[in-house]
CSV table of C-alpha atoms and ligand atoms in Angstrom, one decimal:
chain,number,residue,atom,x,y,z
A,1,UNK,CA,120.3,123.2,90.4
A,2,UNK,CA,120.2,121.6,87.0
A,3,UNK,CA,117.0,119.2,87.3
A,4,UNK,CA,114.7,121.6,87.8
A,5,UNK,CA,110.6,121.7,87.1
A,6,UNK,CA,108.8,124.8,86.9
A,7,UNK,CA,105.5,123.8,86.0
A,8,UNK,CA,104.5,123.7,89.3
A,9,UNK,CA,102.5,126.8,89.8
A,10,UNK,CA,100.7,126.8,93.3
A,11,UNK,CA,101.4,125.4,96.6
A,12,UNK,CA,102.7,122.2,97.2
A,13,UNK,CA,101.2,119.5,100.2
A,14,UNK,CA,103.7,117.2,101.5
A,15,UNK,CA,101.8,114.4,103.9
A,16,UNK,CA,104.0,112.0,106.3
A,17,UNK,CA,102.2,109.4,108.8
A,18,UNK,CA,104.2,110.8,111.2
A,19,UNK,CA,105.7,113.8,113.2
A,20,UNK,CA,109.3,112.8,112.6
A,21,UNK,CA,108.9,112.6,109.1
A,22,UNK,CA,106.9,115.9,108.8
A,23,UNK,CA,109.8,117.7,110.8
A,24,UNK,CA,112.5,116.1,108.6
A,25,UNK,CA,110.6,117.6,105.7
A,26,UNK,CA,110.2,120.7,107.6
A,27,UNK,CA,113.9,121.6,107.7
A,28,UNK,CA,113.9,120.1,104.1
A,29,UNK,CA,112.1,123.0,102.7
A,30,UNK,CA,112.7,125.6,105.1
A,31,UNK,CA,112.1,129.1,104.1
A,32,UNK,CA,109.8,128.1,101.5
A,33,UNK,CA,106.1,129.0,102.2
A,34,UNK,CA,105.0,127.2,99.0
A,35,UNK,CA,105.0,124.1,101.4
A,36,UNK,CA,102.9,122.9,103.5
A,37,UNK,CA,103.2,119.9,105.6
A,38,UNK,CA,101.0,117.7,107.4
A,39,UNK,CA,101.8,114.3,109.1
A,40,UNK,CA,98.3,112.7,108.7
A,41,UNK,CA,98.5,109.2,110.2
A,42,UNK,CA,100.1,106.1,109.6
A,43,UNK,CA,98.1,103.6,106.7
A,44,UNK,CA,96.2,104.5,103.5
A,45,UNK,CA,92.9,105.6,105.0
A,46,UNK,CA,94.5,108.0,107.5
A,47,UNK,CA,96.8,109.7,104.4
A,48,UNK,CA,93.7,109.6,101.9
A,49,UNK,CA,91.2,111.3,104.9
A,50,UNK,CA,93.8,114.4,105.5
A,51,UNK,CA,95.1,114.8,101.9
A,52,UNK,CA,91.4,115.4,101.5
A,53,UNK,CA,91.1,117.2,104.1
A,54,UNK,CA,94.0,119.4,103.2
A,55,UNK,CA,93.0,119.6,100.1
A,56,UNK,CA,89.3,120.8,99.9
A,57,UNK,CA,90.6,123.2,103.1
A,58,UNK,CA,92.8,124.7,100.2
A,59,UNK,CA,90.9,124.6,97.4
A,60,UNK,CA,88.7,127.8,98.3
A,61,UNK,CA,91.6,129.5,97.9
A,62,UNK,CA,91.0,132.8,95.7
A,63,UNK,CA,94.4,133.0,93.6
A,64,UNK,CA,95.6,129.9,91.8
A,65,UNK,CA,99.0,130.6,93.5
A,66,UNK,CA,97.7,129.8,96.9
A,67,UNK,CA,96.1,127.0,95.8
A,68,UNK,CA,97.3,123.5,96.2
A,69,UNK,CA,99.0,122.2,92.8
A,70,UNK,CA,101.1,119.1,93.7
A,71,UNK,CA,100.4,116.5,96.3
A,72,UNK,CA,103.9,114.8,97.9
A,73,UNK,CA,103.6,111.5,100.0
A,74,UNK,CA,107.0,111.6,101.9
A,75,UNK,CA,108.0,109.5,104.9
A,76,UNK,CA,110.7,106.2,105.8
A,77,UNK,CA,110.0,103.0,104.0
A,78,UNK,CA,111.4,100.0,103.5
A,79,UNK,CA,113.6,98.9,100.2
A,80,UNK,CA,112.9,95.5,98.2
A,81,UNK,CA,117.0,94.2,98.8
A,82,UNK,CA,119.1,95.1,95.3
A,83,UNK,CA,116.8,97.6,94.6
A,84,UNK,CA,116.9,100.1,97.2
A,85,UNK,CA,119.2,99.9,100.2
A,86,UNK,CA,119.3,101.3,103.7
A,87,UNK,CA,119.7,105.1,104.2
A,88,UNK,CA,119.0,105.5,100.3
A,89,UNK,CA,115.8,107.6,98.7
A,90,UNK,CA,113.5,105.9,96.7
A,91,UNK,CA,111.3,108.8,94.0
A,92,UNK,CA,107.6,106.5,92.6
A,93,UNK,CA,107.4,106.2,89.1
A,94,UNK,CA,104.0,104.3,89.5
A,95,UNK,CA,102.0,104.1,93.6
A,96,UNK,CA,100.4,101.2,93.7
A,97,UNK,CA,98.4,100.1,96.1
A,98,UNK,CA,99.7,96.3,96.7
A,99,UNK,CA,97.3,94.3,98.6
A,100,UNK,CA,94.1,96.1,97.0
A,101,UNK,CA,92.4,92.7,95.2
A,102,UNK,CA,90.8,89.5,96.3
A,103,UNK,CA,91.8,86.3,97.3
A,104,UNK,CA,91.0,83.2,94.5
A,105,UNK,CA,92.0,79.8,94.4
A,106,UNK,CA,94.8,80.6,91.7
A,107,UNK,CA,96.3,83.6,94.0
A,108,UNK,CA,95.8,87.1,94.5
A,109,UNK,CA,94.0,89.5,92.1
A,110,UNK,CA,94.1,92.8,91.9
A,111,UNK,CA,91.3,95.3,91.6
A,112,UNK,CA,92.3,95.6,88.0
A,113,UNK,CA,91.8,91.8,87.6
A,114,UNK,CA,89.0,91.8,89.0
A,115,UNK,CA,87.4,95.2,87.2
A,116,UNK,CA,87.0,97.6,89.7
A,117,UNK,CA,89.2,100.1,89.2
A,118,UNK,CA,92.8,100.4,89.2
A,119,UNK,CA,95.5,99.7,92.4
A,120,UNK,CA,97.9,101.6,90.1
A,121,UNK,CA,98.3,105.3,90.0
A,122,UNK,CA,101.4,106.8,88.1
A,123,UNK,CA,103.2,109.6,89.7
A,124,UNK,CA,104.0,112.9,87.3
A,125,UNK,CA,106.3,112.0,85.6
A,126,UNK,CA,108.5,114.8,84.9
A,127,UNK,CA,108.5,115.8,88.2
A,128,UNK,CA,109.8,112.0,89.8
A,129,UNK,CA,112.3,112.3,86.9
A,130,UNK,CA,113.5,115.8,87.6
A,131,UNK,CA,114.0,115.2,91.5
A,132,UNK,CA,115.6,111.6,91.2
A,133,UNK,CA,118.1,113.1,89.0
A,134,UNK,CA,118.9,116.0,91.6
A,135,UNK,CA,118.9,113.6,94.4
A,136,UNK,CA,121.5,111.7,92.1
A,137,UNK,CA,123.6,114.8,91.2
A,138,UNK,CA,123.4,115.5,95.1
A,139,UNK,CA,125.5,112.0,95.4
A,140,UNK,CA,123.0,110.4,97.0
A,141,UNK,CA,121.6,106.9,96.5
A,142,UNK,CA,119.0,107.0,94.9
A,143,UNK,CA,116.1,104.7,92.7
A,144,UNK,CA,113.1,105.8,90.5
A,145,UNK,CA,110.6,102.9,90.6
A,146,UNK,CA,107.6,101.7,91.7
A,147,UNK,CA,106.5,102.5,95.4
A,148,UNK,CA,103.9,99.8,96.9
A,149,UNK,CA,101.1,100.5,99.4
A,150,UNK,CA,100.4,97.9,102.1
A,151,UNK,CA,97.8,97.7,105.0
A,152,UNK,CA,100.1,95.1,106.9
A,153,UNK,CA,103.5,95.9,106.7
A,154,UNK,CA,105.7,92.5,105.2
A,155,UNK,CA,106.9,90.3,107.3
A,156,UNK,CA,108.7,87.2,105.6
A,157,UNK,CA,110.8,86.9,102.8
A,158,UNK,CA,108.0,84.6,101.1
A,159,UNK,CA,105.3,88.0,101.4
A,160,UNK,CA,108.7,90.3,100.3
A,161,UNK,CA,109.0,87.7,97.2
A,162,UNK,CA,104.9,87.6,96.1
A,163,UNK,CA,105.4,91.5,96.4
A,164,UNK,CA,108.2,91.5,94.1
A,165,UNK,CA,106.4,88.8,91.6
A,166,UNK,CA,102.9,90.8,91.5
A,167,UNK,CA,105.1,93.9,90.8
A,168,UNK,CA,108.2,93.2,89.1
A,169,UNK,CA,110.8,96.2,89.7
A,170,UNK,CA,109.1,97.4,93.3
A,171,UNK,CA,111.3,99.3,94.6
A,172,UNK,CA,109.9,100.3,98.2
A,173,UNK,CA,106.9,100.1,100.7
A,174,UNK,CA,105.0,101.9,102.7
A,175,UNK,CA,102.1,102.4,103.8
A,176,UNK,CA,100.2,106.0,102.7
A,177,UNK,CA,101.0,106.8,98.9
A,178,UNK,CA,98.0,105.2,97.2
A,179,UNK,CA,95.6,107.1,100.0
A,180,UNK,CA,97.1,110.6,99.6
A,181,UNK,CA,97.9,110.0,95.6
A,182,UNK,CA,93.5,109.0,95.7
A,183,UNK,CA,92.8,112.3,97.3
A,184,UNK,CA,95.2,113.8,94.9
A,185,UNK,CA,93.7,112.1,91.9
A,186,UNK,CA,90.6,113.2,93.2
A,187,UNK,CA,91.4,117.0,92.0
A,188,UNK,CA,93.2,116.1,88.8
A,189,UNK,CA,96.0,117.1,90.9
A,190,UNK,CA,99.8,115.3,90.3
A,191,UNK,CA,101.0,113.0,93.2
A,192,UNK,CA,104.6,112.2,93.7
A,193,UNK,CA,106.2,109.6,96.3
A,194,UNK,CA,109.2,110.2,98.3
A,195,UNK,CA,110.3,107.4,100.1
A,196,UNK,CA,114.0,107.5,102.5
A,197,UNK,CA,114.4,104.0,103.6
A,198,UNK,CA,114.5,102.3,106.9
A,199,UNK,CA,114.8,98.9,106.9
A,200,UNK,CA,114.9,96.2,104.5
A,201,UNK,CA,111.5,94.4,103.1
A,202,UNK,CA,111.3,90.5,104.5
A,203,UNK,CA,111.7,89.3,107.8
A,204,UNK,CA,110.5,91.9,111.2
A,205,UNK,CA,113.6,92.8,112.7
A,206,UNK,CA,113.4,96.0,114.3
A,207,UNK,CA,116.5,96.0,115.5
A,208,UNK,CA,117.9,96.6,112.0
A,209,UNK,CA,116.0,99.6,111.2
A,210,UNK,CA,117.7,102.8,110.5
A,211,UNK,CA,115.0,105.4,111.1
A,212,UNK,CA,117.5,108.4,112.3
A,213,UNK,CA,119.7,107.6,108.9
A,214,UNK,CA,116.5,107.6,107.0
A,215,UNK,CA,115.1,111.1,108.4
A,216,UNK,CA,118.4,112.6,107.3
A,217,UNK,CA,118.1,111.0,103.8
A,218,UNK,CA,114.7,112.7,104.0
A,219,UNK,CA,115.2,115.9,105.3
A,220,UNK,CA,118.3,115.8,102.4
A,221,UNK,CA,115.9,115.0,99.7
A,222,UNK,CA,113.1,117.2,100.7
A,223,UNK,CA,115.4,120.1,100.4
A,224,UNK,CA,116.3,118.7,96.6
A,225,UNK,CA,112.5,118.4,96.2
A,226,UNK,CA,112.3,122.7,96.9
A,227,UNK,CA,115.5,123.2,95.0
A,228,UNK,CA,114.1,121.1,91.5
A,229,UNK,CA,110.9,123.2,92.3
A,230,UNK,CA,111.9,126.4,92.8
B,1,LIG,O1,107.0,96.2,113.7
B,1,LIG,C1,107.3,95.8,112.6
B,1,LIG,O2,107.9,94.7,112.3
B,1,LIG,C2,107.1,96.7,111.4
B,1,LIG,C3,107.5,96.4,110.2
B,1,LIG,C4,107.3,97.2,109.1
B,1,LIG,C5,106.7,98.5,109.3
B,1,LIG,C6,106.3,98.8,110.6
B,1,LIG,C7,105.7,100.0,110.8
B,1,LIG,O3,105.1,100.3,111.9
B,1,LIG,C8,105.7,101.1,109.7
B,1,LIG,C9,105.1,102.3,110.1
B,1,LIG,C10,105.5,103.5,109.2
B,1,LIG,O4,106.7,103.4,108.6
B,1,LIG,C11,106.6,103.2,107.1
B,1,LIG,N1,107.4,102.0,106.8
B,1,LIG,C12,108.7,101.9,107.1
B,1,LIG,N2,109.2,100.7,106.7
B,1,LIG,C13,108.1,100.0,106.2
B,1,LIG,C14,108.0,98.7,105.7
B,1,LIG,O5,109.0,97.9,105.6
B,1,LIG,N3,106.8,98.3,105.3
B,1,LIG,C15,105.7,99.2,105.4
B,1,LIG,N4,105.8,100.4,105.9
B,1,LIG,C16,107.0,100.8,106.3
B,1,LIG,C17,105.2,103.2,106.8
B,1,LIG,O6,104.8,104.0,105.7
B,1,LIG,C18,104.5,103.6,108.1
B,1,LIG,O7,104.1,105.0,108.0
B,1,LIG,C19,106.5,97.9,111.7
């Protein structure tokens, strides 16, 4: 493995909404007891609750090697069209929580508009950079951009177009990174996104998700993810 990170010195928590994803990630980074995986609920407030959870559960920890040094939202999401397609992996260079503001009479505005705080949390850098450029030396598809974090999933092409206005270059959403990156942020600890995706952003048709393709793009990209750390 040529892209790899070793800066990473302690244990790494990878949090899914669900147990699918968590097992995909399981035989990801099998025989690697550096990981440990939880599948915390679907929706910001569930990942942010166990990430913290997880977190201050670890953080007694006596060595610094068994303590928790990376925080890793993984699951299926779905790809902004021309960006990210069906059955490809999408790595967060920035989480950002994309429905986090107020309504006004001239639109949306964020929580950085508006002064309180930021919806905007950048993922390590290195480390997105390092793993999107194994996953592409794996020959799989793959995209390093921003990851959005919704409440209520898009539905219409017009939400799927404000999405991509507000956030020019959104490459996927989903529906945990923000909350688990916040209990990350929390510690000072990095977050990273990891993102296989399902379905296409804009209008609800089930019937063209892809979830089993996605779980194998996952699975496939968790095992990069061990590889690029190891
Ligand atoms: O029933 C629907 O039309 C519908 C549309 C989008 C998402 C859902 C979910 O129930 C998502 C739950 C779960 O999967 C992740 N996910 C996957 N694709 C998307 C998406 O296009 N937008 C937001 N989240 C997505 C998400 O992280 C959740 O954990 C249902």
């Amino acid at each position: 493995m040529q892209n790899r990170d070793r800066t990473i010195r302690g244990r790494v928590l990878v949090v899914t909404a669900v147990d699918a994803e968590r097992e995909a990630v399981l035989r990801g980074v099998a025989g690697d007891d550096r990981f440990h995986v939880i599948a915390a609920g679907v929706g910001p407030a569930s990942a942010a609750a166990g990430t913290a959870f997880a977190l201050a559960a670890g953080g007694a920890a006596a060595a610094d090697a068994d303590r928790y040094a990376l925080v890793v939202s993984a699951g299926i999401a779905g790809g902004f069209p021309g960006r990210a397609a069906v059955g490809s992996i999408v790595v967060a260079s920035d989480i950002i929580a994309a429905d986090l503001g107020a309504e006004t009479p001239d639109g949306f505005a964020s929580v950085d508009e508006l002064g309180f705080g930021s919806a905007r949390i950048a993922a390590d850098a290195r480390i997105a950079g390092a793993l999107a450029a194994g996953i592409a030396a794996a020959g799989l598809p793959v995209s390093l951009g921003p990851v959005l974090t919704v409440s209520t999933a898009t539905g219409s092409a017009h939400a799927a177009a404000e999405h991509e206005r507000r956030v020019p270059g959104a490459a996927a959403e989903a529906m945990e990174g923000f909350g688990a990156a916040t209990a990350a942020r929390q510690l000072d600890l990095p977050a990273l996104e990891l993102r296989a995706i399902s379905n296409a952003v804009g209008p609800r048709d089930r019937s063209a998700w892809r979830i089993g393709d996605a779980l194998q793009a996952l699975e496939r990209a968790s095992q990069i993810l061990k590889e690029v750390l190891e």
